[in-house]
Coordinates of C-alpha atoms and ligand atoms in Angstrom, one line a residue:
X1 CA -135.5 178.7 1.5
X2 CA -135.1 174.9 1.3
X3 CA -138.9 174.9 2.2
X4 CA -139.8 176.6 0.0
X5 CA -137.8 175.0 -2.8
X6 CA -138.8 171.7 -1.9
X7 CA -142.5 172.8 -1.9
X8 CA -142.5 174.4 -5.2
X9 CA -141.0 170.9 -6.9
X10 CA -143.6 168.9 -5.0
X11 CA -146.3 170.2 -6.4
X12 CA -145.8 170.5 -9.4
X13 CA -143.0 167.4 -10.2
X14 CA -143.1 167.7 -13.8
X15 CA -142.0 171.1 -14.3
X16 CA -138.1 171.0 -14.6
X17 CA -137.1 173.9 -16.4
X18 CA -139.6 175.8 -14.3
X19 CA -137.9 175.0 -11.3
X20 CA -134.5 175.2 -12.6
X21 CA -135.1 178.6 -12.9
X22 CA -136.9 179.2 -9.6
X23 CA -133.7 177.4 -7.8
X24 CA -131.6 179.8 -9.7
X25 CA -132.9 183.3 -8.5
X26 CA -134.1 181.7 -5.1
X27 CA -130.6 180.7 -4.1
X28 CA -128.8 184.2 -5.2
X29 CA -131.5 186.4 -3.4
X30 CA -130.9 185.0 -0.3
X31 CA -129.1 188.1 1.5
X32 CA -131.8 190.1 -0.2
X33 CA -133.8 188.3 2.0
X34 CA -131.4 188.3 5.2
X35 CA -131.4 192.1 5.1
X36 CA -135.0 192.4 5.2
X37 CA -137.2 190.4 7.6
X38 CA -140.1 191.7 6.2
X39 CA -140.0 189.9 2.6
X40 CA -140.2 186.7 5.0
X41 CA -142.9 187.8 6.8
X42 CA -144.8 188.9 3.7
X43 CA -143.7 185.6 2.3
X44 CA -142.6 187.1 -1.2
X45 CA -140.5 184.0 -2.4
X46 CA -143.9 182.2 -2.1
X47 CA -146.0 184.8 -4.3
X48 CA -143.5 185.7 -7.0
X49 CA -143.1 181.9 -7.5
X50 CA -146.7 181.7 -8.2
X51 CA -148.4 183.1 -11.2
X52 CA -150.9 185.4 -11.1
X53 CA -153.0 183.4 -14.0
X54 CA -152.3 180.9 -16.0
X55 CA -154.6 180.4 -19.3
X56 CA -154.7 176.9 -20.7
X57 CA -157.0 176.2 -23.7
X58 CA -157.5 174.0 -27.2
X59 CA -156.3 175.2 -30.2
X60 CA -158.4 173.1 -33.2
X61 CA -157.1 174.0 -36.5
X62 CA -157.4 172.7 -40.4
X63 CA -154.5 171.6 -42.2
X64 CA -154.3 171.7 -46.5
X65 CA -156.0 168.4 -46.5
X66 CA -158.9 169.2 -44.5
X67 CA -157.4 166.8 -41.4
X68 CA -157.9 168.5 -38.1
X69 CA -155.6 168.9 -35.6
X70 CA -156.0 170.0 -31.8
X71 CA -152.5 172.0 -30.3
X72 CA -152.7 173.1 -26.4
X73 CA -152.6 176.6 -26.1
X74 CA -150.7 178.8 -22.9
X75 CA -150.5 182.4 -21.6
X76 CA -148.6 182.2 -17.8
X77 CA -149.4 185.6 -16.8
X78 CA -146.9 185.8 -14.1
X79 CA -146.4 189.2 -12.7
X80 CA -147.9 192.5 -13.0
X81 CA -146.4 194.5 -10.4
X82 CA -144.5 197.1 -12.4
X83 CA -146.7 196.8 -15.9
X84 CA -148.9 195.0 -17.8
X85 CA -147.7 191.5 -18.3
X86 CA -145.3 191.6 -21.2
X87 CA -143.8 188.6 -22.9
X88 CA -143.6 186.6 -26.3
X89 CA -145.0 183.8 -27.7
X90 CA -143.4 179.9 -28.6
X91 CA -144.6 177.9 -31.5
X92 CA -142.5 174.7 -30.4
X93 CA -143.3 171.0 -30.1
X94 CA -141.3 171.2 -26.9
X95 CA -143.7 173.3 -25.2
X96 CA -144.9 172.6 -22.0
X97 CA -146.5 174.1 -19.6
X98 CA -143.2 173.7 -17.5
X99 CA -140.7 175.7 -20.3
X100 CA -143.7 179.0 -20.4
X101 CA -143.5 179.6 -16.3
X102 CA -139.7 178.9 -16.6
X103 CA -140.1 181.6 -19.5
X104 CA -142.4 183.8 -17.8
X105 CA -140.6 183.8 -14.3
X106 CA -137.0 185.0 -16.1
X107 CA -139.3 188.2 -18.2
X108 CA -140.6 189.2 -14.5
X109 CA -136.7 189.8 -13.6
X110 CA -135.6 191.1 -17.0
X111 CA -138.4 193.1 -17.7
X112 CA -137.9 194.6 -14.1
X113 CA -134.0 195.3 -15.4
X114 CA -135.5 197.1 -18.5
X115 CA -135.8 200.2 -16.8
X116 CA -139.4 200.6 -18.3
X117 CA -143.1 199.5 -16.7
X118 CA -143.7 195.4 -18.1
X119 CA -144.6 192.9 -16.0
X120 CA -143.9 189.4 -16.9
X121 CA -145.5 186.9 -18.9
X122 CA -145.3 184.2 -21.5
X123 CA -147.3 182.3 -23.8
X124 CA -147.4 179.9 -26.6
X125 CA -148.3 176.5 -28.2
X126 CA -146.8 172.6 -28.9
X127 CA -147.7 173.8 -32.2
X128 CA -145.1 172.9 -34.5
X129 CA -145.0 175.4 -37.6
X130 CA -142.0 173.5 -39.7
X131 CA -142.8 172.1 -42.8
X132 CA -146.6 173.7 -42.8
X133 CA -148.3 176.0 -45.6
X134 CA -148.5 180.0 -44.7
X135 CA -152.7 179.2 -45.0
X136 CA -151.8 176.4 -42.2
X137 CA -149.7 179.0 -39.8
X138 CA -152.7 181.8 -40.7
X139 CA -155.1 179.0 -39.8
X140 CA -153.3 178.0 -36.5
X141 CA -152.7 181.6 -35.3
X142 CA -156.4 182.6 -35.9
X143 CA -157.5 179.3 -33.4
X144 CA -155.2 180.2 -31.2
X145 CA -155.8 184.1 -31.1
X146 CA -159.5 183.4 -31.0
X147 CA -159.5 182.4 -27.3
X148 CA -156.2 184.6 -26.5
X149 CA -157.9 187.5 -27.5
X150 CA -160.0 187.6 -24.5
X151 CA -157.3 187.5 -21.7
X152 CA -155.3 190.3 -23.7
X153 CA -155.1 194.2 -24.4
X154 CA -152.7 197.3 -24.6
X155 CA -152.9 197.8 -21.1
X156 CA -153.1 194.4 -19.6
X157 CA -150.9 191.8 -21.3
X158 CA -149.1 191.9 -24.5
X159 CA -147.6 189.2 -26.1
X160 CA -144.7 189.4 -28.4
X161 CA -142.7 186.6 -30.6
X162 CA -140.4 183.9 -29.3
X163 CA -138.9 181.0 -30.7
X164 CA -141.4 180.0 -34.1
X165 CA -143.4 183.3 -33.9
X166 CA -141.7 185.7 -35.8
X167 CA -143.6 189.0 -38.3
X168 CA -145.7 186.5 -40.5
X169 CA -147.0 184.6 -37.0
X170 CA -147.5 188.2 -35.3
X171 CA -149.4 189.4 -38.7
X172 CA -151.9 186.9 -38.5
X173 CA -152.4 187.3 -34.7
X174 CA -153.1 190.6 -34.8
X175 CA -155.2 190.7 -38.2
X176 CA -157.2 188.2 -35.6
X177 CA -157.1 190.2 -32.7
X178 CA -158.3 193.2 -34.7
X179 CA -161.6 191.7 -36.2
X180 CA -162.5 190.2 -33.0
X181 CA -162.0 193.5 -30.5
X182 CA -162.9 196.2 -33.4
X183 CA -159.9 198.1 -32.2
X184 CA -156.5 198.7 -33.7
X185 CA -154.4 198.7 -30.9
X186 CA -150.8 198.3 -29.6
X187 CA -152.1 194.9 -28.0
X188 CA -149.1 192.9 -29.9
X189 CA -145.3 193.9 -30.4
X190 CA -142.7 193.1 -33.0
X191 CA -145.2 194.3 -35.5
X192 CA -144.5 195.0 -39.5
X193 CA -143.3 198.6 -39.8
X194 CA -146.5 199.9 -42.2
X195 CA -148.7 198.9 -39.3
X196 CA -147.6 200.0 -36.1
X197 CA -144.4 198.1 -35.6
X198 CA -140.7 200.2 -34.4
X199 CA -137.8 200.7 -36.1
X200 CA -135.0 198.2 -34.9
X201 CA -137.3 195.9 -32.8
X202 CA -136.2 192.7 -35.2
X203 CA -132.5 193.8 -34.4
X204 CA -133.1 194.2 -31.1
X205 CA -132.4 191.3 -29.1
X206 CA -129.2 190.4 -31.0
X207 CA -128.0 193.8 -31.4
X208 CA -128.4 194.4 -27.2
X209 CA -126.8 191.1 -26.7
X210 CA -123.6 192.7 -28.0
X211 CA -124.1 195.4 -26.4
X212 CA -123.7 193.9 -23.5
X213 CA -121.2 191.9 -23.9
X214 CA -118.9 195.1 -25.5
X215 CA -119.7 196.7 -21.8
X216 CA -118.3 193.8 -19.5
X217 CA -115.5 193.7 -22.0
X218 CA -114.9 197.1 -21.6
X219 CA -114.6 197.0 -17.7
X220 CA -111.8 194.5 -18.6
X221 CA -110.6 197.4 -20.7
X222 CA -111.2 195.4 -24.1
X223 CA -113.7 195.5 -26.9
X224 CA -115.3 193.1 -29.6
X225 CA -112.6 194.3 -32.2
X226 CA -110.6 190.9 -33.5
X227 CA -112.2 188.6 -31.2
X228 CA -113.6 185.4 -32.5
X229 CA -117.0 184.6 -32.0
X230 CA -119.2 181.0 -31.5
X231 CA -122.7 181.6 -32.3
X232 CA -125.7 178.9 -32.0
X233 CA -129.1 178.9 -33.8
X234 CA -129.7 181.0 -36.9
X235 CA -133.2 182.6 -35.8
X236 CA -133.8 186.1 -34.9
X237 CA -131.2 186.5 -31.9
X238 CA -128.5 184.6 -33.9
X239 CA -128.4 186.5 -36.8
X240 CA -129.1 189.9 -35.4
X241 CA -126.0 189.1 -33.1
X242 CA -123.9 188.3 -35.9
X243 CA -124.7 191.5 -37.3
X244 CA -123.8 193.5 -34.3
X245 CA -120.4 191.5 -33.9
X246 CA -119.4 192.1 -37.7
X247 CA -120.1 196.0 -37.0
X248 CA -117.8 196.0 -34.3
X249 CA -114.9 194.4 -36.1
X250 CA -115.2 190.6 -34.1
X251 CA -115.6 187.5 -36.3
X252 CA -118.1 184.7 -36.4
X253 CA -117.5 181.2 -37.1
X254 CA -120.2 178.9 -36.3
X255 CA -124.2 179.0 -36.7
X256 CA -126.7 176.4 -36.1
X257 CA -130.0 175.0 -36.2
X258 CA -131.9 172.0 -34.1
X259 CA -130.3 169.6 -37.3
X260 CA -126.6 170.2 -37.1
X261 CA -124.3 173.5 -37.2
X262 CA -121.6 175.1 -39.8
X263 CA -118.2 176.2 -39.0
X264 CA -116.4 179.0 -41.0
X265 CA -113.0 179.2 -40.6
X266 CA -112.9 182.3 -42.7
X267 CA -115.7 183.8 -40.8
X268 CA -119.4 184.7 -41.3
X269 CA -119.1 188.2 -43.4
X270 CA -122.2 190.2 -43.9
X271 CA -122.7 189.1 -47.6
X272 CA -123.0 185.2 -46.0
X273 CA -125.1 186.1 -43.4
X274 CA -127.4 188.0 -45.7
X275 CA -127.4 184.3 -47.2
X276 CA -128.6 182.7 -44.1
X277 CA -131.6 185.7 -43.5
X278 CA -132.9 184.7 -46.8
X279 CA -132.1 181.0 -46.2
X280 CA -134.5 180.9 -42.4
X281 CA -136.5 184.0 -42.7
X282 CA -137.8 183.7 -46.7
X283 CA -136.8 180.3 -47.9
X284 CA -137.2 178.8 -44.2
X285 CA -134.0 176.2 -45.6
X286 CA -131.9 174.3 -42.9
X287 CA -128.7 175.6 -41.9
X288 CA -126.8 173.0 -43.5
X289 CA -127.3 174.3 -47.1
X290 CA -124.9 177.1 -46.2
X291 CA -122.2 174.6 -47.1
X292 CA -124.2 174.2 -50.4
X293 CA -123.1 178.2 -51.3
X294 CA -120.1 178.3 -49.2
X295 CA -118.0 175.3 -49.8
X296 CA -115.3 175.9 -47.5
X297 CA -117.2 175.6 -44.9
X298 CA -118.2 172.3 -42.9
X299 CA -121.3 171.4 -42.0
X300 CA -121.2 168.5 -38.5
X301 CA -125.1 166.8 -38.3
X302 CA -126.5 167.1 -34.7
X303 CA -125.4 163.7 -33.2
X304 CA -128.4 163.0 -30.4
X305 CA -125.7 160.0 -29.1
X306 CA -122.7 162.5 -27.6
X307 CA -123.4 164.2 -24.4
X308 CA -122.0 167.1 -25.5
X309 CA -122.1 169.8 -28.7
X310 CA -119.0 170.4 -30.7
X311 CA -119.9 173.9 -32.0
X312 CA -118.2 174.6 -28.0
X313 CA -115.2 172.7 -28.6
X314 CA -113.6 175.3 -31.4
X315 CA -111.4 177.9 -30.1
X316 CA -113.0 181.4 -29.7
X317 CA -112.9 184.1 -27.7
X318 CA -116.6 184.6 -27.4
X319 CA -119.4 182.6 -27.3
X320 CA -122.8 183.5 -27.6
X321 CA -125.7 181.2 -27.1
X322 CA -128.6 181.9 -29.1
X323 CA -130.8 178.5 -29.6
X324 CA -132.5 177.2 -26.4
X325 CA -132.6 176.3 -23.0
X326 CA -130.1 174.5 -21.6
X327 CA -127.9 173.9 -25.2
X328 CA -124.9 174.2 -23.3
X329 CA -123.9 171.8 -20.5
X330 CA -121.3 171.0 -18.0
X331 CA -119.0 169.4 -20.3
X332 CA -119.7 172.4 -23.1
X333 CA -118.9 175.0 -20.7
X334 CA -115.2 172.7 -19.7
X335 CA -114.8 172.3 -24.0
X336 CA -115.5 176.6 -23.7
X337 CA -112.8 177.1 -21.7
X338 CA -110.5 175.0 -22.9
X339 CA -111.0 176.0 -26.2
X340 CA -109.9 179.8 -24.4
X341 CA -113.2 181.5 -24.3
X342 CA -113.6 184.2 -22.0
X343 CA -116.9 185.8 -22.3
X344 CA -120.1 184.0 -22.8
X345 CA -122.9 186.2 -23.2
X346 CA -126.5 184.6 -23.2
X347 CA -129.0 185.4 -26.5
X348 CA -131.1 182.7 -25.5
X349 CA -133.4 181.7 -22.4
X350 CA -131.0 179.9 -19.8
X351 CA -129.2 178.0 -22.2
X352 CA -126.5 176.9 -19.7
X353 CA -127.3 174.6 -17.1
X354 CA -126.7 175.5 -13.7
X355 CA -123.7 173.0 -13.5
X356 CA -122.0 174.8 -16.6
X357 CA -122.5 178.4 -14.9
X358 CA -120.6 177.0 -12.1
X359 CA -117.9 176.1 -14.3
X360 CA -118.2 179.3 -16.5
X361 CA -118.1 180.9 -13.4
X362 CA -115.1 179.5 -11.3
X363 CA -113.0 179.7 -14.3
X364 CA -113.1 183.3 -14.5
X365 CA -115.3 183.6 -17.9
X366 CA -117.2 186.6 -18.3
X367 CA -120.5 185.3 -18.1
X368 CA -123.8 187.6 -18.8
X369 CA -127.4 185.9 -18.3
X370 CA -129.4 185.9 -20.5
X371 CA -132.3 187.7 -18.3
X372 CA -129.9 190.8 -18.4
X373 CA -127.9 190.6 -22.0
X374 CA -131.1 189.4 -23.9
X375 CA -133.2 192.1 -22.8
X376 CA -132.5 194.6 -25.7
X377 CA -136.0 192.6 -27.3
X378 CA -138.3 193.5 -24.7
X379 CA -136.9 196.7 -24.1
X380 CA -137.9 198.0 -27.8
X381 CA -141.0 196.1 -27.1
X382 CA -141.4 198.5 -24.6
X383 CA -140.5 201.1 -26.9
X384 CA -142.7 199.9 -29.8
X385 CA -145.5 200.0 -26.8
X386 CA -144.4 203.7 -26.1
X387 CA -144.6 204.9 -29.8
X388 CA -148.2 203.1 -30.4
X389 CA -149.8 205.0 -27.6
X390 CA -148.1 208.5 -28.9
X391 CA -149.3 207.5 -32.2
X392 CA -145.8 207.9 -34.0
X393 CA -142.8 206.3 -35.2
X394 CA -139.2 207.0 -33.5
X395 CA -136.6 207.2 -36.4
X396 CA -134.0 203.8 -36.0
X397 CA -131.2 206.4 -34.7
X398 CA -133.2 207.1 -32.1
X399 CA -134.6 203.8 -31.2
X400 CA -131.2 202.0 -31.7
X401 CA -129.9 204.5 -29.2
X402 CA -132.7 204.6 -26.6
X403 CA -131.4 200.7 -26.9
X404 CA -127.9 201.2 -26.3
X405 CA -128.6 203.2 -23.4
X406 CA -131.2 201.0 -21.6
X407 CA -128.2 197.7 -22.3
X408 CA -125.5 200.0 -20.4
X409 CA -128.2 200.6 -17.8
X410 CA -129.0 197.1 -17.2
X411 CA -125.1 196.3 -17.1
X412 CA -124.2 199.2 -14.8
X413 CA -127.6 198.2 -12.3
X414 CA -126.2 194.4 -12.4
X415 CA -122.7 195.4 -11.4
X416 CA -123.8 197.8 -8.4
X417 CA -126.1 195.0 -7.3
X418 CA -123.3 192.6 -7.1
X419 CA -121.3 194.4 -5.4
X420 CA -123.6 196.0 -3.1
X421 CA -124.0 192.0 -2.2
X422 CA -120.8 190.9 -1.2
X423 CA -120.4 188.9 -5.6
X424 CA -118.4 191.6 -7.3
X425 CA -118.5 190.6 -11.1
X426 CA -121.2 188.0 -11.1
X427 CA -123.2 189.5 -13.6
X428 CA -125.9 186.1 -12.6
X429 CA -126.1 187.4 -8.8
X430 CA -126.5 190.8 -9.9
X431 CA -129.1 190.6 -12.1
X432 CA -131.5 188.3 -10.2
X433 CA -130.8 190.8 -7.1
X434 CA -131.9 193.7 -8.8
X435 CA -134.8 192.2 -10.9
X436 CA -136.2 191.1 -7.6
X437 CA -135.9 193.7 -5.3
X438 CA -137.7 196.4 -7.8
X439 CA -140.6 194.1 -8.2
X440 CA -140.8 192.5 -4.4
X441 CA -140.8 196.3 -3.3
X442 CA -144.0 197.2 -5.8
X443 CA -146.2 193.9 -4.8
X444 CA -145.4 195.0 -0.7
X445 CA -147.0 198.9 -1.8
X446 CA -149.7 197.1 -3.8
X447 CA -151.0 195.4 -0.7
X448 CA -152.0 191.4 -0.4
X449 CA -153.9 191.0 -3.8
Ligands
NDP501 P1 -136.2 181.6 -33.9 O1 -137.3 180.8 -34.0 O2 -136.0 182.8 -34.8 O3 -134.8 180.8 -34.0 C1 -134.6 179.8 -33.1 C2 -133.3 179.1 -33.5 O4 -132.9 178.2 -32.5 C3 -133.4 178.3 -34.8 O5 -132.1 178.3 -35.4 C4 -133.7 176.9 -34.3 O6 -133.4 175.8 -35.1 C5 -132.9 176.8 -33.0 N1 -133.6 176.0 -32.0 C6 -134.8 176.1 -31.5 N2 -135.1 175.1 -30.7 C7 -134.1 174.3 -30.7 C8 -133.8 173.1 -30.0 N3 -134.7 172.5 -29.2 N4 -132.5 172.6 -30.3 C9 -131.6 173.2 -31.1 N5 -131.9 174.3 -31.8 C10 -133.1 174.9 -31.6 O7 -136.2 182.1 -32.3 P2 -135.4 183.3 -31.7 O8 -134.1 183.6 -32.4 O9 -136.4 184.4 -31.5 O10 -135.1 182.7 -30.2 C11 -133.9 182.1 -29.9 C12 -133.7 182.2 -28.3 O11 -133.7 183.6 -27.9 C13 -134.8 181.5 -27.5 O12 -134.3 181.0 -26.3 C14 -135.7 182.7 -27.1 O13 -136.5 182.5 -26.0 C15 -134.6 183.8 -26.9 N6 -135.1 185.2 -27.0 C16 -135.7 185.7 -28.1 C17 -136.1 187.0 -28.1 C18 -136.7 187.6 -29.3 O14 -136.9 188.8 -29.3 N7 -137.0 186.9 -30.3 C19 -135.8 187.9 -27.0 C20 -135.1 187.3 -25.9 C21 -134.7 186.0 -25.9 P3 -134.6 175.1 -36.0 O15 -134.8 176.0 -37.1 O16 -134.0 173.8 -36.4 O17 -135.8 175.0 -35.1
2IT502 O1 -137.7 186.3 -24.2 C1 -138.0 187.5 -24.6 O2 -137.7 188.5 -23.9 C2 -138.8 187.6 -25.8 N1 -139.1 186.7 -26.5 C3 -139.3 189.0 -26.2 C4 -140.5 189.4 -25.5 C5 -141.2 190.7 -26.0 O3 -142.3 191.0 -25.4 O4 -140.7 191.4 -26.8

């Protein structure tokens, strides 16, 4: 295992978050591995740690001006044992190629824990959409769609949004996609409603997130009722979990964005957080202009200097993640739990460090990765994928439901793992273990391809 570890960072030494994430599941599958002699032998760790393509390519675009500008372009098309590869899209100045295989490895595991047939992928761009013109987005997504089209279909990779790719981004991608192929297709999800898109799917993510979390409070025989809530970002998962929270009587105090956070002592109510929707999805405003509307409220500017984020320090029951990697670090996760937090439930990519799950972890915090509590998204992807080959539209009763049920799935599947492996209640061990089993045991009847 060490080996192998150690070969994966040599050759590629750059890519941090990717191996973060490979040290992660490699280290908690180990009894997988000591029960069956075979996955050595057929030297599975090595293949599932390796993508099955990876698509790099220039993305020239025009700005308002007429200055050109070149972005670099990915699609990691990690696994395809169970599905077509299934995974979103990043618009981010921090993209490397390092943060879309970190993001493509966890969507192999969580769409594994979905219940339904995706493989894993992830894609995106350095490109960074703040502060540009809807004709410079439109401009940018056409380059980049006009050499992703060609790697991409309905039934072999489908790419979805992410962080910076939300409905406008995944309007002009398709509009793209379309005039190229000639075909009007369920090739991308998270698609407007009057054109293919499900019911629920912008909920999704958020709305499973809280899901989860209400079902590992509820083998603690509690609920979300009264409890208060951190939240961090104010994107699609933040907001969407708010929503979910409110609905089941908890209360939310803190939102963010890369510039700074708020805090709401007398909590986020649905009227404010229709605010912020309007605010980042219409008005694309910064979080700190809450404090503008809402003057009781403080607004703290992000201070690069500290080593750590206040929004952790307030005291909350709850915490839920829902910015980026790696926003919550060892000396977050001590400020959590001194601050009497005892579930932290993960809307975002692995946005606690390894060293802060350890804490988390030891300290008795319910703690629910993000690979299994944020895969409510994919799932109605999934969903949305289902409905476009039927050629109809599921009512949201019946999608929210079909959602509800796949998130007590995925909980129930990551308890039995964990116990079935000797970590009763780690929700981490459980879900890498049954991610990787389901998709080890389909590449070993698939043959050496
Ligand atoms: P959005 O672009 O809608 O929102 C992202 C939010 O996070 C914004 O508030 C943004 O602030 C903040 N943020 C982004 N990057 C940073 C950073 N480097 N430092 C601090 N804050 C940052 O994205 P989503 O809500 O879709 O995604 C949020 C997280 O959830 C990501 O980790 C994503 O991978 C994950 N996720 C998303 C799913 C989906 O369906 N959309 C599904 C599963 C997981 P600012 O406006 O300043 O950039
Ligand atoms: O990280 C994720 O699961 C997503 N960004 C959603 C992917 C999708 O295909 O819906």
């Amino acid at each position: 295992m060490e080996d192998i570890i150690a070969r994966i960072e040599q050759r590629d030494p750059e890519q941090k978050e990717f191996h973060q994430a490979v040290h992660e599941v490699l280290e908690t599958v180990r009894p997988v591995l000591d029960r069956n002699p075979e996955y050595r032998q057929q030297a599975v760790l090595e293949r599932i740690t390796e993508p099955e393509r990876v698509i790099m390519f220039r993305v020239p675009w025009m700005d308002d001006q007429g200055q050109v500008h070149v972005n670099r372009g990915f699609r990691v098309e990690m696994n395809s044992a169970i599905g077509p590869y299934k995974g979103g899209l990043r618009f981010h100045p921090s993209v490397t190629l390092s943060i879309i295989k970190f993001l493509a490895f966890e969507q192999v595991f969580k769409n594994s824990l979905t219940t339904l047939h995706m493989g894993g992928g992830k894609g995106g761009s350095d490109f960074n959409p703040k502060g540009r013109t809807d004709g410079e987005v439109m401009r940018f997504c056409q380059s980049f769609m006009a050499e992703l089209f060609r790697h991409i279909g309905p039934d072999t990779d489908v790419p979805a949004g992410d962080i910076g790719v939300g409905a406008r981004e995944i309007g002009y991608l398709f509009g793209m996609y379309k005039k190229l192929r000639n075909e009007f297709t369920g090739v991308l999800t998270g698609k407007s409603l009057a054109w293919g898109g499900s019911l629920i799917r912008p909920e999704a993510t958020g709305y499973g997130v809280v899901y989860f979390a209400s079902e590992m409070l509820a083998r603690r025989g509690e609920s979300m009722e009264g409890k208060t809530c951190l939240v961090s970002g104010s994107g699609n998962v933040a907001q969407h979990t708010v929503e979910k929270i409110l609905q089941l009587g908890g209360r939310v105090v803190t939102l963010s964005d890369s510039s700074g956070y708020i805090y709401d002592e007398a909590g986020i109510d649905q009227d404010k957080l229709e605010y912020v929707k309007q605010l980042k999805n219409v008005r694309r405003g910064r979080i700190r202009e809450y404090c503008d509307v809402h003057v009781d409220a403080d607004y703290v500017e992000a201070d690069p200097a500290l080593d750590y984020n206040p929004l952790w320090a307030h005291k909350a029951d709850c915490a839920f993640p829902c910015a980026t990697e790696n926003e919550i670090n060892e000396r977050d996760a001590a400020n959590l739990v001194k601050g009497g937090v005892r579930l932290v439930c993960e809307g975002a990519n692995m946005p606690c460090t390894p060293e802060a799950v350890d804490i988390l972890l030891e300290s008795g915090v319910l703690y629910g990765p993000g690979k299994a509590a944020n895969a409510g998204g994919v799932a109605v992807s999934g969903l949305e994928m289902a409905q476009n080959s039927m050629r109809l539209s599921w009512p949201a009763e019946e999608v929210d439901s079909r959602l509800k049920q796949i998130m007590k799935s995925i909980h129930h599947t990551c308890v039995d793992a964990a116990a079935a492996y000797g970590s009763e209640g780690n929700y981490m061990v459980g879900a890498n273990i049954a991610g990787f089993v389901k998709v080890v045991n389909a590449m070993l009847d698939q043959g050496l391809i």
